CSV table of C-alpha atoms in Angstrom, one decimal:
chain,number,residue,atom,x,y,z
J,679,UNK,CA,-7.4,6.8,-17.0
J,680,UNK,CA,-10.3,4.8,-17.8
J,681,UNK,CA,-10.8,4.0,-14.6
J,682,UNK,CA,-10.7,7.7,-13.3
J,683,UNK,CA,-13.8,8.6,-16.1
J,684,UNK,CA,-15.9,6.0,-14.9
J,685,UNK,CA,-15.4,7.4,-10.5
J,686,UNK,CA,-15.9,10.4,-12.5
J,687,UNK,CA,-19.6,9.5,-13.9
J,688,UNK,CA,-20.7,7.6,-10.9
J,689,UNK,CA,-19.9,10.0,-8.7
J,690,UNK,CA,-22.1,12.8,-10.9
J,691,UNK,CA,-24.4,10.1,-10.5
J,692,UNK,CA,-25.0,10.0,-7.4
J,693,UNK,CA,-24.5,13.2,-6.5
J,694,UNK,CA,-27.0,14.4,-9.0
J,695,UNK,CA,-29.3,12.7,-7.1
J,696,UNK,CA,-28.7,13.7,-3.5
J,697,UNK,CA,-27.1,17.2,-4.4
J,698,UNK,CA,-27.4,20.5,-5.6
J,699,UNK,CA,-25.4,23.1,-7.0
J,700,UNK,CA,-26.0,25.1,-4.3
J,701,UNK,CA,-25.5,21.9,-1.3
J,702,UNK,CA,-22.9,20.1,-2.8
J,703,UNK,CA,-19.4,21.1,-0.7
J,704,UNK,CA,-16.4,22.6,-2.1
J,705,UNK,CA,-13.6,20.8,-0.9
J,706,UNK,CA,-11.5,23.8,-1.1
J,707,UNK,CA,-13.3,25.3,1.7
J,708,UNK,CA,-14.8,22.1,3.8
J,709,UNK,CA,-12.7,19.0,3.2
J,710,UNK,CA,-15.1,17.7,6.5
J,711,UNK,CA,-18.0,17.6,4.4
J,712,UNK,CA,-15.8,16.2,1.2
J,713,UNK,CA,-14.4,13.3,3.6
J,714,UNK,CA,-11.2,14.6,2.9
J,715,UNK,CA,-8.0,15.5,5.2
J,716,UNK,CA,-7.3,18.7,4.0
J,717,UNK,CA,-8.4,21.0,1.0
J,718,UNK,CA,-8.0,20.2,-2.4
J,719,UNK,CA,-9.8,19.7,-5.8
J,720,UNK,CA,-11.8,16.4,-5.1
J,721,UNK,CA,-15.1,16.0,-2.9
J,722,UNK,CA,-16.6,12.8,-1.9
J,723,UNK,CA,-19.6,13.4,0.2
J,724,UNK,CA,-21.2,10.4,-0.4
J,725,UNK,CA,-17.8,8.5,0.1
J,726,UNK,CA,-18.1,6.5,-3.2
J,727,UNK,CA,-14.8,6.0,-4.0
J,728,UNK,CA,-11.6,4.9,-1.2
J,729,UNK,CA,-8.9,7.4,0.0
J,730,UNK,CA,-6.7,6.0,-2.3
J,731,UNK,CA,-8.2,6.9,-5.0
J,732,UNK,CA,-9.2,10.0,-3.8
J,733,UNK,CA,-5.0,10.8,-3.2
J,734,UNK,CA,-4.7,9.3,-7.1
J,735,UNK,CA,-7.6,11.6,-8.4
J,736,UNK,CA,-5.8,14.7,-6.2
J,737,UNK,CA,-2.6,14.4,-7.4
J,738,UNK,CA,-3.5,14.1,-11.3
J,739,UNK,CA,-5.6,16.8,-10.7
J,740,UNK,CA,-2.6,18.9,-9.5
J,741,UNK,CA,-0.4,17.9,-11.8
J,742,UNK,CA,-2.6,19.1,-14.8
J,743,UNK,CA,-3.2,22.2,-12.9
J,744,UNK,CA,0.3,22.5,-12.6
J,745,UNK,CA,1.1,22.0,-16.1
J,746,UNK,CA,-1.3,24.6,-17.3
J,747,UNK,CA,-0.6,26.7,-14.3
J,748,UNK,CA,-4.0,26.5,-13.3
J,749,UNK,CA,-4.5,26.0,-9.7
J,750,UNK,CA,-7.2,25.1,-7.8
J,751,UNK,CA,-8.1,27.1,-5.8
């Protein structure tokens, strides 16, 4: 978990520094620009971390979403 905290604040980071709330892409909508395979709540467009842990951050994600019947979408 600690691990997923720490993507977490390097990847606001770095995107802080390259995007915007208005450039940044919403992987719901264009997983191209996210680097990802298919929508879904994570977006790497600076491809900091692998696609392994992009598939771990994804599926915890879905499961707390699922748990408090929250989906994103």
């Amino acid at each position: 978990m600690l691990r997923i905290v720490q993507l977490l604040f390097a990847l606001l980071a770095v995107s802080y520094t390259q995007w915007s709330s208005q450039t940044y892409p919403d992987p719901r909508t264009d997983p191209v620009a996210c680097h990802i395979p298919y929508p879904g709540p994570v977006c790497d467009p600076s491809e900091i971390i692998t696609e392994e842990e992009k598939l771990v951050l994804s599926d915890r994600i879905n499961r707390v979403s699922f748990v408090f019947n929250c989906f994103f979408r």
